[in-house]
Amino acid sequence: MAGGTFKMSQPKVRPGTYVNVKNGRQATAPSSTRGVGVIPLIGYDWGPRGQWIVVSSDSPDGHLSEFGRSIYDDSNSAMIMLQLMLLGATTVYVYIPDGGKAASGKTTLDASKEMTITAKYKGSLGNKIKIVSIENPAGGFDVSVILDGSEVELFEGVKTVEDLKDCSEYVTFTGAGTLKAFASVSLTGATDDVSGNAGISDFLDKSEKVRFNCMCFPSTESSLQTALLTKIKYIRESIGWRCQAVAPNFSANYEGIINLVNSFAYGEKELTTAEACAWLAGATAGADYVTSLTYKTVTGATYVVGEMNNEASIEAINAGKTFFSVDEAGEVILEYDINSRVKLDSETPQDIRKNRPLRVYDTAANDLLLMFPPNKFSNDEDGWNAMEGLGRSRLQLYEDDGATTNVNLDEDFLVDRGKSSGDSTYIRMGLQAVDSAEKFYIDVITR
């Protein structure tokens, strides 16, 4: 469905729902949900390339064969990032850009026939695969797939190569003939070569189809960060789905980009800023519109890497930078829940650089996109009354949840009956977002 922002001077061509969020109060439906994150695993050493792996917080290790390891493998940077994202997100769409080569190996069978074993996926983890065949006393052979020293699959009583075809989640067996016992066939030749900018561009393009709340973009390359900014703007303003991305050291001056500039130690490992983006992306994806992440504790963090003093902290906040600090109890926390937006104009809500108010505006925009699809209502008095009824019920929900204040149901959701005609309907919606109390100014009067 088409969406995005609109200009009164430029009528839209495609049927759709177009939403502008402006400063000032302006005059049961589906609702958007939160908790969805996306992340590319750049240069990962295993797994399906160029497609989504959807990981749920309910079953984090539901994709062992696709990742080649548990997400709780603390020796692997990519798995640590998934752990961090799932601390806040309920669903994470994982994408492995194309690149690298798959490992393979051969063995000679009886009658000089060969069996070729090829790793299911590209990536150097395939070089740690071994295949073992042991004669089964009851007949046939027991074939084991060994990955990094651990047996991950066992096929019992197999007699021919054909019996092994399409059986394994880790390797592909090809060839023909009767099996025999062999001690070990080691797979070799795998690489992790990345596909360059094309792989990330493909990831960004495919992200358009996912209704995510926040993306982790763990790249410091300037050309890729520029592509990220372009894509997030496109998704927010042309497609119409409000989302954000967290990127390391990227002063984008845009509310859709959160600029993280330091990191923390997770257990015994000091994370890079790019890796730490995963925690903030997950936390942002899972935060609702009545929650601020300011001073949120980072579970599992032991100390801050690149801690700032008072002067540096003030300078960073004024520059739209987000960072980790240590609170009075010694816990690692997120200092301030802001995005990279620093320059505001008269058309922009003045609190838009704060992520809690932004989540109110983004939730409203996403809800409107879902509530008012093309061809759901007649563009007449009956239809307008129905639209206003839905809109006002949603405003009441926002107020009841504590997301908005000063709500006037009679004035804050109105169809402009003078402008609405043909297939175009114009609606004005008023919102005043509630922020968290994060700065306290207290006068203590002595007596």
GROMACS .gro file of C-alpha atoms in nm:
model
  447
    1MET     CA    1   0.000   0.000   0.000
    2ALA     CA    2   0.126   0.349  -0.080
    3GLY     CA    3   0.195   0.591   0.203
    4GLY     CA    4   0.431   0.859   0.326
    5THR     CA    5   0.405   1.232   0.372
    6PHE     CA    6   0.218   1.475   0.146
    7LYS     CA    7   0.219   1.835   0.022
    8MET     CA    8  -0.110   2.012  -0.046
    9SER     CA    9   0.036   2.149  -0.370
   10GLN     CA   10   0.124   1.801  -0.497
   11PRO     CA   11  -0.178   1.564  -0.497
   12LYS     CA   12  -0.086   1.196  -0.480
   13VAL     CA   13  -0.139   0.962  -0.774
   14ARG     CA   14  -0.155   0.623  -0.599
   15PRO     CA   15  -0.439   0.528  -0.362
   16GLY     CA   16  -0.300   0.525  -0.010
   17THR     CA   17  -0.278   0.688   0.331
   18TYR     CA   18  -0.049   0.990   0.361
   19VAL     CA   19   0.035   1.134   0.704
   20ASN     CA   20   0.215   1.455   0.804
   21VAL     CA   21   0.320   1.510   1.167
   22LYS     CA   22   0.339   1.884   1.239
   23ASN     CA   23   0.411   2.107   1.535
   24GLY     CA   24   0.105   2.237   1.724
   25ARG     CA   25  -0.238   2.097   1.790
   26GLN     CA   26  -0.425   2.036   1.468
   27ALA     CA   27  -0.746   1.981   1.407
   28THR     CA   28  -1.212  -0.101   1.680
   29ALA     CA   29  -0.927  -0.035   1.450
   30PRO     CA   30  -0.599  -0.218   1.397
   31SER     CA   31  -0.296  -0.083   1.582
   32SER     CA   32   0.075  -0.108   1.520
   33THR     CA   33   0.284  -0.324   1.749
   34ARG     CA   34   0.641  -0.285   1.868
   35GLY     CA   35   0.925  -0.524   1.938
   36VAL     CA   36   1.048  -0.596   1.584
   37GLY     CA   37   1.414  -0.543   1.498
   38VAL     CA   38   1.629  -0.610   1.193
   39ILE     CA   39   2.004  -0.663   1.162
   40PRO     CA   40   2.253  -0.762   0.890
   41LEU     CA   41   2.529  -1.003   0.994
   42ILE     CA   42   2.804  -0.866   0.771
   43GLY     CA   43   3.074  -1.121   0.687
   44TYR     CA   44   2.912  -1.396   0.894
   45ASP     CA   45   3.077  -1.737   0.853
   46TRP     CA   46   2.767  -1.952   0.785
   47GLY     CA   47   2.400  -1.945   0.700
   48PRO     CA   48   2.160  -1.877   0.413
   49ARG     CA   49   2.257  -1.571   0.212
   50GLY     CA   50   2.021  -1.304   0.093
   51GLN     CA   51   1.711  -1.404   0.290
   52TRP     CA   52   1.550  -1.340   0.627
   53ILE     CA   53   1.598  -1.561   0.930
   54VAL     CA   54   1.324  -1.468   1.176
   55VAL     CA   55   1.436  -1.519   1.537
   56SER     CA   56   1.184  -1.508   1.821
   57SER     CA   57   1.261  -1.431   2.184
   58ASP     CA   58   1.039  -1.729   2.270
   59SER     CA   59   1.278  -1.971   2.096
   60PRO     CA   60   1.612  -1.796   2.037
   61ASP     CA   61   1.788  -2.118   1.934
   62GLY     CA   62   1.523  -2.224   1.686
   63HIS     CA   63   1.766  -2.176   1.395
   64LEU     CA   64   2.073  -2.373   1.504
   65SER     CA   65   2.143  -2.524   1.164
   66GLU     CA   66   2.108  -2.188   0.988
   67PHE     CA   67   2.344  -2.006   1.225
   68GLY     CA   68   2.569  -2.306   1.279
   69ARG     CA   69   2.588  -2.234   1.650
   70SER     CA   70   2.381  -2.129   1.948
   71ILE     CA   71   2.307  -1.759   1.980
   72TYR     CA   72   2.445  -1.799   2.333
   73ASP     CA   73   2.792  -1.864   2.189
   74ASP     CA   74   2.978  -1.579   2.358
   75SER     CA   75   3.287  -1.636   2.143
   76ASN     CA   76   3.111  -1.511   1.831
   77SER     CA   77   3.045  -1.140   1.776
   78ALA     CA   78   2.735  -1.192   1.562
   79MET     CA   79   2.572  -1.416   1.821
   80ILE     CA   80   2.647  -1.165   2.096
   81MET     CA   81   2.468  -0.899   1.891
   82LEU     CA   82   2.164  -1.124   1.857
   83GLN     CA   83   2.166  -1.184   2.232
   84LEU     CA   84   2.173  -0.809   2.290
   85MET     CA   85   1.891  -0.738   2.046
   86LEU     CA   86   1.669  -1.002   2.205
   87LEU     CA   87   1.708  -0.836   2.545
   88GLY     CA   88   1.459  -0.577   2.415
   89ALA     CA   89   1.307  -0.703   2.090
   90THR     CA   90   1.059  -0.989   2.068
   91THR     CA   91   1.131  -1.065   1.702
   92VAL     CA   92   1.452  -1.005   1.507
   93TYR     CA   93   1.480  -1.033   1.130
   94VAL     CA   94   1.836  -1.143   1.056
   95TYR     CA   95   1.993  -1.102   0.713
   96ILE     CA   96   2.327  -1.243   0.598
   97PRO     CA   97   2.454  -1.057   0.289
   98ASP     CA   98   2.579  -1.273   0.004
   99GLY     CA   99   2.947  -1.357  -0.020
  100GLY     CA  100   3.204  -1.628   0.041
  101LYS     CA  101   3.233  -1.985  -0.080
  102ALA     CA  102   3.096  -2.314   0.051
  103ALA     CA  103   3.327  -2.590   0.174
  104SER     CA  104   3.331  -2.930   0.005
  105GLY     CA  105   3.501  -3.268   0.015
  106LYS     CA  106   3.505  -3.601  -0.168
  107THR     CA  107   3.551  -3.967  -0.088
  108THR     CA  108   3.584  -4.271  -0.312
  109LEU     CA  109   3.329  -4.548  -0.269
  110ASP     CA  110   3.331  -4.905  -0.391
  111ALA     CA  111   3.358  -4.960  -0.767
  112SER     CA  112   3.558  -4.634  -0.788
  113LYS     CA  113   3.247  -4.421  -0.751
  114GLU     CA  114   3.271  -4.087  -0.570
  115MET     CA  115   3.055  -3.913  -0.316
  116THR     CA  116   3.080  -3.535  -0.291
  117ILE     CA  117   2.981  -3.355   0.028
  118THR     CA  118   2.915  -2.981   0.005
  119ALA     CA  119   2.834  -2.750   0.294
  120LYS     CA  120   2.474  -2.632   0.286
  121TYR     CA  121   2.582  -2.270   0.319
  122LYS     CA  122   2.873  -2.046   0.228
  123GLY     CA  123   3.118  -1.940   0.495
  124SER     CA  124   3.434  -2.054   0.670
  125LEU     CA  125   3.247  -2.245   0.939
  126GLY     CA  126   3.203  -2.510   0.671
  127ASN     CA  127   3.576  -2.582   0.697
  128LYS     CA  128   3.504  -2.725   1.043
  129ILE     CA  129   3.268  -2.993   0.910
  130LYS     CA  130   3.371  -3.358   0.901
  131ILE     CA  131   3.174  -3.659   0.781
  132VAL     CA  132   3.228  -3.999   0.945
  133SER     CA  133   3.085  -4.334   0.829
  134ILE     CA  134   3.082  -4.639   1.060
  135GLU     CA  135   2.942  -4.982   0.972
  136ASN     CA  136   2.615  -5.058   1.150
  137PRO     CA  137   2.598  -5.416   1.290
  138ALA     CA  138   2.232  -5.434   1.186
  139GLY     CA  139   2.314  -5.338   0.828
  140GLY     CA  140   2.419  -5.031   0.636
  141PHE     CA  141   2.626  -4.749   0.781
  142ASP     CA  142   2.587  -4.482   1.045
  143VAL     CA  143   2.687  -4.148   0.894
  144SER     CA  144   2.768  -3.859   1.130
  145VAL     CA  145   2.797  -3.489   1.053
  146ILE     CA  146   3.054  -3.334   1.287
  147LEU     CA  147   3.066  -2.954   1.319
  148ASP     CA  148   3.351  -2.797   1.512
  149GLY     CA  149   3.407  -3.116   1.709
  150SER     CA  150   3.042  -3.185   1.796
  151GLU     CA  151   2.807  -3.430   1.627
  152VAL     CA  152   2.510  -3.235   1.493
  153GLU     CA  153   2.345  -3.508   1.285
  154LEU     CA  154   2.344  -3.890   1.271
  155PHE     CA  155   2.187  -4.097   0.993
  156GLU     CA  156   2.160  -4.463   1.093
  157GLY     CA  157   2.158  -4.771   0.872
  158VAL     CA  158   2.218  -4.579   0.548
  159LYS     CA  159   2.317  -4.797   0.251
  160THR     CA  160   2.356  -4.572  -0.053
  161VAL     CA  161   2.439  -4.213  -0.140
  162GLU     CA  162   2.083  -4.173  -0.262
  163ASP     CA  163   1.961  -4.248   0.092
  164LEU     CA  164   2.146  -3.938   0.216
  165LYS     CA  165   2.014  -3.692  -0.038
  166ASP     CA  166   1.801  -3.411   0.113
  167CYS     CA  167   1.850  -3.552   0.464
  168SER     CA  168   2.098  -3.309   0.617
  169GLU     CA  169   2.048  -2.951   0.733
  170TYR     CA  170   2.424  -2.890   0.718
  171VAL     CA  171   2.555  -3.060   0.403
  172THR     CA  172   2.443  -3.190   0.066
  173PHE     CA  173   2.545  -3.538  -0.049
  174THR     CA  174   2.579  -3.600  -0.424
  175GLY     CA  175   2.697  -3.895  -0.628
  176ALA     CA  176   2.582  -4.255  -0.659
  177GLY     CA  177   2.677  -4.593  -0.526
  178THR     CA  178   2.692  -4.804  -0.215
  179LEU     CA  179   2.839  -4.648   0.096
  180LYS     CA  180   3.139  -4.777   0.285
  181ALA     CA  181   3.300  -4.705   0.618
  182PHE     CA  182   3.551  -4.420   0.632
  183ALA     CA  183   3.721  -4.247   0.923
  184SER     CA  184   3.664  -3.887   0.820
  185VAL     CA  185   3.607  -3.659   0.524
  186SER     CA  186   3.699  -3.299   0.606
  187LEU     CA  187   3.537  -3.019   0.409
  188THR     CA  188   3.767  -2.742   0.286
  189GLY     CA  189   3.775  -2.437   0.062
  190ALA     CA  190   3.517  -2.218   0.236
  191THR     CA  191   3.565  -1.841   0.266
  192ASP     CA  192   3.381  -1.546   0.419
  193ASP     CA  193   3.442  -1.295   0.140
  194VAL     CA  194   3.175  -1.024   0.159
  195SER     CA  195   2.991  -0.904  -0.148
  196GLY     CA  196   3.072  -0.540  -0.079
  197ASN     CA  197   2.819  -0.260  -0.092
  198ALA     CA  198   2.585  -0.461  -0.314
  199GLY     CA  199   2.505  -0.703  -0.031
  200ILE     CA  200   2.416  -0.421   0.209
  201SER     CA  201   2.213  -0.244  -0.057
  202ASP     CA  202   2.016  -0.564  -0.106
  203PHE     CA  203   1.959  -0.585   0.270
  204LEU     CA  204   1.833  -0.226   0.283
  205ASP     CA  205   1.602  -0.281  -0.014
  206LYS     CA  206   1.451  -0.595   0.140
  207SER     CA  207   1.401  -0.411   0.469
  208GLU     CA  208   1.130  -0.205   0.298
  209LYS     CA  209   0.898  -0.505   0.316
  210VAL     CA  210   0.944  -0.562   0.691
  211ARG     CA  211   0.738  -0.359   0.936
  212PHE     CA  212   1.019  -0.321   1.183
  213ASN     CA  213   1.058  -0.072   1.466
  214CYS     CA  214   1.435  -0.040   1.482
  215MET     CA  215   1.730  -0.158   1.276
  216CYS     CA  216   2.080  -0.231   1.402
  217PHE     CA  217   2.325  -0.114   1.135
  218PRO     CA  218   2.672  -0.221   1.257
  219SER     CA  219   2.882  -0.051   0.991
  220THR     CA  220   3.109   0.252   1.020
  221GLU     CA  221   3.167   0.285   0.645
  222SER     CA  222   3.050   0.631   0.541
  223SER     CA  223   2.906   0.528   0.204
  224LEU     CA  224   2.696   0.258   0.367
  225GLN     CA  225   2.577   0.494   0.640
  226THR     CA  226   2.470   0.741   0.373
  227ALA     CA  227   2.275   0.461   0.204
  228LEU     CA  228   2.118   0.379   0.541
  229LEU     CA  229   2.001   0.738   0.591
  230THR     CA  230   1.851   0.746   0.243
  231LYS     CA  231   1.666   0.420   0.301
  232ILE     CA  232   1.529   0.509   0.647
  233LYS     CA  233   1.406   0.843   0.511
  234TYR     CA  234   1.243   0.661   0.222
  235ILE     CA  235   1.069   0.410   0.448
  236ARG     CA  236   0.947   0.681   0.686
  237GLU     CA  237   0.850   0.949   0.436
  238SER     CA  238   0.764   0.769   0.112
  239ILE     CA  239   0.640   0.428   0.222
  240GLY     CA  240   0.493   0.577   0.539
  241TRP     CA  241   0.611   0.324   0.799
  242ARG     CA  242   0.777   0.503   1.090
  243CYS     CA  243   1.090   0.325   1.210
  244GLN     CA  244   1.442   0.403   1.331
  245ALA     CA  245   1.795   0.268   1.295
  246VAL     CA  246   2.093   0.271   1.531
  247ALA     CA  247   2.434   0.328   1.371
  248PRO     CA  248   2.781   0.382   1.519
  249ASN     CA  249   2.929   0.733   1.505
  250PHE     CA  250   2.687   0.867   1.244
  251SER     CA  251   2.579   1.231   1.285
  252ALA     CA  252   2.280   1.207   1.053
  253ASN     CA  253   2.074   1.497   1.195
  254TYR     CA  254   1.759   1.291   1.141
  255GLU     CA  255   1.507   1.159   1.390
  256GLY     CA  256   1.507   0.820   1.220
  257ILE     CA  257   1.876   0.764   1.300
  258ILE     CA  258   2.014   0.713   1.653
  259ASN     CA  259   2.386   0.795   1.670
  260LEU     CA  260   2.564   0.572   1.924
  261VAL     CA  261   2.919   0.683   2.008
  262ASN     CA  262   3.053   0.447   2.275
  263SER     CA  263   3.005   0.093   2.406
  264PHE     CA  264   3.038  -0.134   2.707
  265ALA     CA  265   3.192  -0.461   2.818
  266TYR     CA  266   2.955  -0.755   2.798
  267GLY     CA  267   3.080  -1.016   3.039
  268GLU     CA  268   3.453  -1.031   2.969
  269LYS     CA  269   3.434  -0.894   2.614
  270GLU     CA  270   3.474  -0.527   2.529
  271LEU     CA  271   3.228  -0.450   2.253
  272THR     CA  272   3.291  -0.217   1.966
  273THR     CA  273   3.047   0.068   1.923
  274ALA     CA  274   2.907  -0.114   1.619
  275GLU     CA  275   2.840  -0.424   1.829
  276ALA     CA  276   2.682  -0.221   2.110
  277CYS     CA  277   2.433  -0.080   1.858
  278ALA     CA  278   2.255  -0.416   1.882
  279TRP     CA  279   2.153  -0.358   2.243
  280LEU     CA  280   2.017  -0.010   2.171
  281ALA     CA  281   1.835  -0.126   1.858
  282GLY     CA  282   1.667  -0.407   2.050
  283ALA     CA  283   1.575  -0.180   2.341
  284THR     CA  284   1.436   0.084   2.102
  285ALA     CA  285   1.237  -0.174   1.907
  286GLY     CA  286   1.078  -0.301   2.228
  287ALA     CA  287   1.012   0.035   2.395
  288ASP     CA  288   0.650   0.151   2.379
  289TYR     CA  289   0.521   0.506   2.352
  290VAL     CA  290   0.498   0.561   2.727
  291THR     CA  291   0.853   0.444   2.795
  292SER     CA  292   1.181   0.632   2.785
  293LEU     CA  293   1.513   0.449   2.770
  294THR     CA  294   1.693   0.726   2.957
  295TYR     CA  295   1.893   0.566   3.240
  296LYS     CA  296   1.787   0.216   3.134
  297THR     CA  297   2.025  -0.045   3.277
  298VAL     CA  298   2.217  -0.259   3.029
  299THR     CA  299   2.174  -0.615   3.155
  300GLY     CA  300   2.504  -0.804   3.156
  301ALA     CA  301   2.723  -0.498   3.104
  302THR     CA  302   3.019  -0.468   3.341
  303TYR     CA  303   3.171  -0.131   3.252
  304VAL     CA  304   3.159   0.146   2.990
  305VAL     CA  305   3.410   0.150   2.707
  306GLY     CA  306   3.486   0.513   2.622
  307GLU     CA  307   3.320   0.669   2.925
  308MET     CA  308   3.271   1.046   2.900
  309ASN     CA  309   3.326   1.318   3.157
  310ASN     CA  310   3.068   1.590   3.225
  311GLU     CA  311   3.191   1.834   2.959
  312ALA     CA  312   3.211   1.565   2.691
  313SER     CA  313   2.864   1.439   2.784
  314ILE     CA  314   2.709   1.784   2.742
  315GLU     CA  315   2.882   1.833   2.408
  316ALA     CA  316   2.767   1.490   2.289
  317ILE     CA  317   2.403   1.548   2.384
  318ASN     CA  318   2.397   1.885   2.209
  319ALA     CA  319   2.537   1.714   1.898
  320GLY     CA  320   2.267   1.446   1.895
  321LYS     CA  321   2.494   1.168   2.017
  322THR     CA  322   2.373   0.878   2.232
  323PHE     CA  323   2.607   0.709   2.478
  324PHE     CA  324   2.640   0.484   2.781
  325SER     CA  325   2.726   0.606   3.131
  326VAL     CA  326   2.752   0.468   3.483
  327ASP     CA  327   2.488   0.558   3.741
  328GLU     CA  328   2.532   0.618   4.113
  329ALA     CA  329   2.492   0.245   4.184
  330GLY     CA  330   2.770   0.154   3.941
  331GLU     CA  331   2.536   0.013   3.676
  332VAL     CA  332   2.594   0.069   3.304
  333ILE     CA  333   2.303   0.275   3.169
  334LEU     CA  334   2.193   0.459   2.858
  335GLU     CA  335   2.251   0.826   2.939
  336TYR     CA  336   1.974   0.991   2.735
  337ASP     CA  337   1.713   0.852   2.496
  338ILE     CA  338   1.761   1.090   2.204
  339ASN     CA  339   1.816   1.059   1.831
  340SER     CA  340   2.056   1.237   1.598
  341ARG     CA  341   1.818   1.524   1.508
  342VAL     CA  342   1.967   1.858   1.615
  343LYS     CA  343   1.828   2.112   1.366
  344LEU     CA  344   1.455   2.187   1.386
  345ASP     CA  345   1.227   2.397   1.169
  346SER     CA  346   0.887   2.553   1.235
  347GLU     CA  347   0.701   2.257   1.080
  348THR     CA  348   0.870   2.003   1.307
  349PRO     CA  349   0.748   1.910   1.657
  350GLN     CA  350   1.002   2.064   1.892
  351ASP     CA  351   1.028   1.749   2.104
  352ILE     CA  352   1.098   1.519   1.809
  353ARG     CA  353   1.464   1.466   1.901
  354LYS     CA  354   1.348   1.289   2.219
  355ASN     CA  355   1.264   0.929   2.139
  356ARG     CA  356   0.970   0.887   2.379
  357PRO     CA  357   0.765   1.170   2.219
  358LEU     CA  358   0.882   1.052   1.877
  359ARG     CA  359   0.742   0.708   1.952
  360VAL     CA  360   0.405   0.872   2.022
  361TYR     CA  361   0.408   1.045   1.684
  362ASP     CA  362   0.541   0.736   1.507
  363THR     CA  363   0.282   0.511   1.672
  364ALA     CA  364   0.004   0.747   1.566
  365ALA     CA  365   0.133   0.760   1.208
  366ASN     CA  366   0.165   0.381   1.187
  367ASP     CA  367  -0.179   0.334   1.342
  368LEU     CA  368  -0.331   0.571   1.087
  369LEU     CA  369  -0.163   0.377   0.807
  370LEU     CA  370  -0.333   0.059   0.930
  371MET     CA  371  -0.668   0.216   1.026
  372PHE     CA  372  -0.734   0.396   0.699
  373PRO     CA  373  -0.644   0.174   0.402
  374PRO     CA  374  -0.781   0.271   0.060
  375ASN     CA  375  -1.143   0.178  -0.015
  376LYS     CA  376  -1.245   0.099   0.344
  377PHE     CA  377  -1.481   0.398   0.381
  378SER     CA  378  -1.718   0.589   0.157
  379ASN     CA  379  -1.610   0.948   0.102
  380ASP     CA  380  -1.938   1.094   0.227
  381GLU     CA  381  -2.096   1.206   0.553
  382ASP     CA  382  -2.151   0.851   0.675
  383GLY     CA  383  -1.794   0.757   0.596
  384TRP     CA  384  -1.657   1.072   0.757
  385ASN     CA  385  -1.851   1.006   1.075
  386ALA     CA  386  -1.711   0.653   1.086
  387MET     CA  387  -1.358   0.783   1.034
  388GLU     CA  388  -1.395   1.037   1.311
  389GLY     CA  389  -1.533   0.773   1.544
  390LEU     CA  390  -1.232   0.549   1.488
  391GLY     CA  391  -0.988   0.835   1.519
  392ARG     CA  392  -1.139   0.965   1.841
  393SER     CA  393  -1.139   0.619   1.997
  394ARG     CA  394  -0.769   0.595   1.917
  395LEU     CA  395  -0.705   0.937   2.072
  396GLN     CA  396  -0.887   0.819   2.384
  397LEU     CA  397  -0.662   0.512   2.396
  398TYR     CA  398  -0.349   0.726   2.372
  399GLU     CA  399  -0.470   0.945   2.657
  400ASP     CA  400  -0.572   0.647   2.870
  401ASP     CA  401  -0.228   0.492   2.818
  402GLY     CA  402  -0.058   0.814   2.928
  403ALA     CA  403   0.099   0.879   2.589
  404THR     CA  404  -0.081   1.210   2.525
  405THR     CA  405  -0.238   1.490   2.724
  406ASN     CA  406  -0.481   1.782   2.675
  407VAL     CA  407  -0.701   1.574   2.447
  408ASN     CA  408  -1.019   1.731   2.309
  409LEU     CA  409  -1.205   1.451   2.134
  410ASP     CA  410  -1.442   1.688   1.955
  411GLU     CA  411  -1.164   1.897   1.801
  412ASP     CA  412  -0.855   1.676   1.779
  413PHE     CA  413  -0.975   1.440   1.505
  414LEU     CA  414  -1.175   1.604   1.230
  415VAL     CA  415  -1.243   1.528   0.866
  416ASP     CA  416  -1.217   1.845   0.659
  417ARG     CA  417  -1.552   1.823   0.487
  418GLY     CA  418  -1.482   2.126   0.270
  419LYS     CA  419  -1.173   1.976   0.110
  420SER     CA  420  -1.275   1.610   0.104
  421SER     CA  421  -1.428   1.507  -0.228
  422GLY     CA  422  -1.385   1.254  -0.505
  423ASP     CA  423  -1.137   0.992  -0.381
  424SER     CA  424  -0.944   1.230  -0.151
  425THR     CA  425  -1.014   1.269   0.221
  426TYR     CA  426  -0.839   1.525   0.442
  427ILE     CA  427  -0.811   1.469   0.816
  428ARG     CA  428  -0.659   1.682   1.090
  429MET     CA  429  -0.539   1.510   1.406
  430GLY     CA  430  -0.410   1.690   1.715
  431LEU     CA  431  -0.152   1.532   1.947
  432GLN     CA  432   0.040   1.655   2.249
  433ALA     CA  433   0.289   1.387   2.350
  434VAL     CA  434   0.381   1.322   2.712
  435ASP     CA  435   0.754   1.298   2.786
  436SER     CA  436   0.927   1.151   3.090
  437ALA     CA  437   1.050   1.364   3.379
  438GLU     CA  438   1.426   1.340   3.321
  439LYS     CA  439   1.561   1.673   3.448
  440PHE     CA  440   1.474   1.784   3.800
  441TYR     CA  441   1.525   2.143   3.917
  442ILE     CA  442   1.476   2.163   4.293
  443ASP     CA  443   1.506   2.463   4.521
  444VAL     CA  444   1.579   2.366   4.879
  445ILE     CA  445   1.481   2.652   5.111
  446THR     CA  446   1.665   2.648   5.442
  447ARG     CA  447   1.498   2.766   5.764
   0.00000   0.00000   0.00000
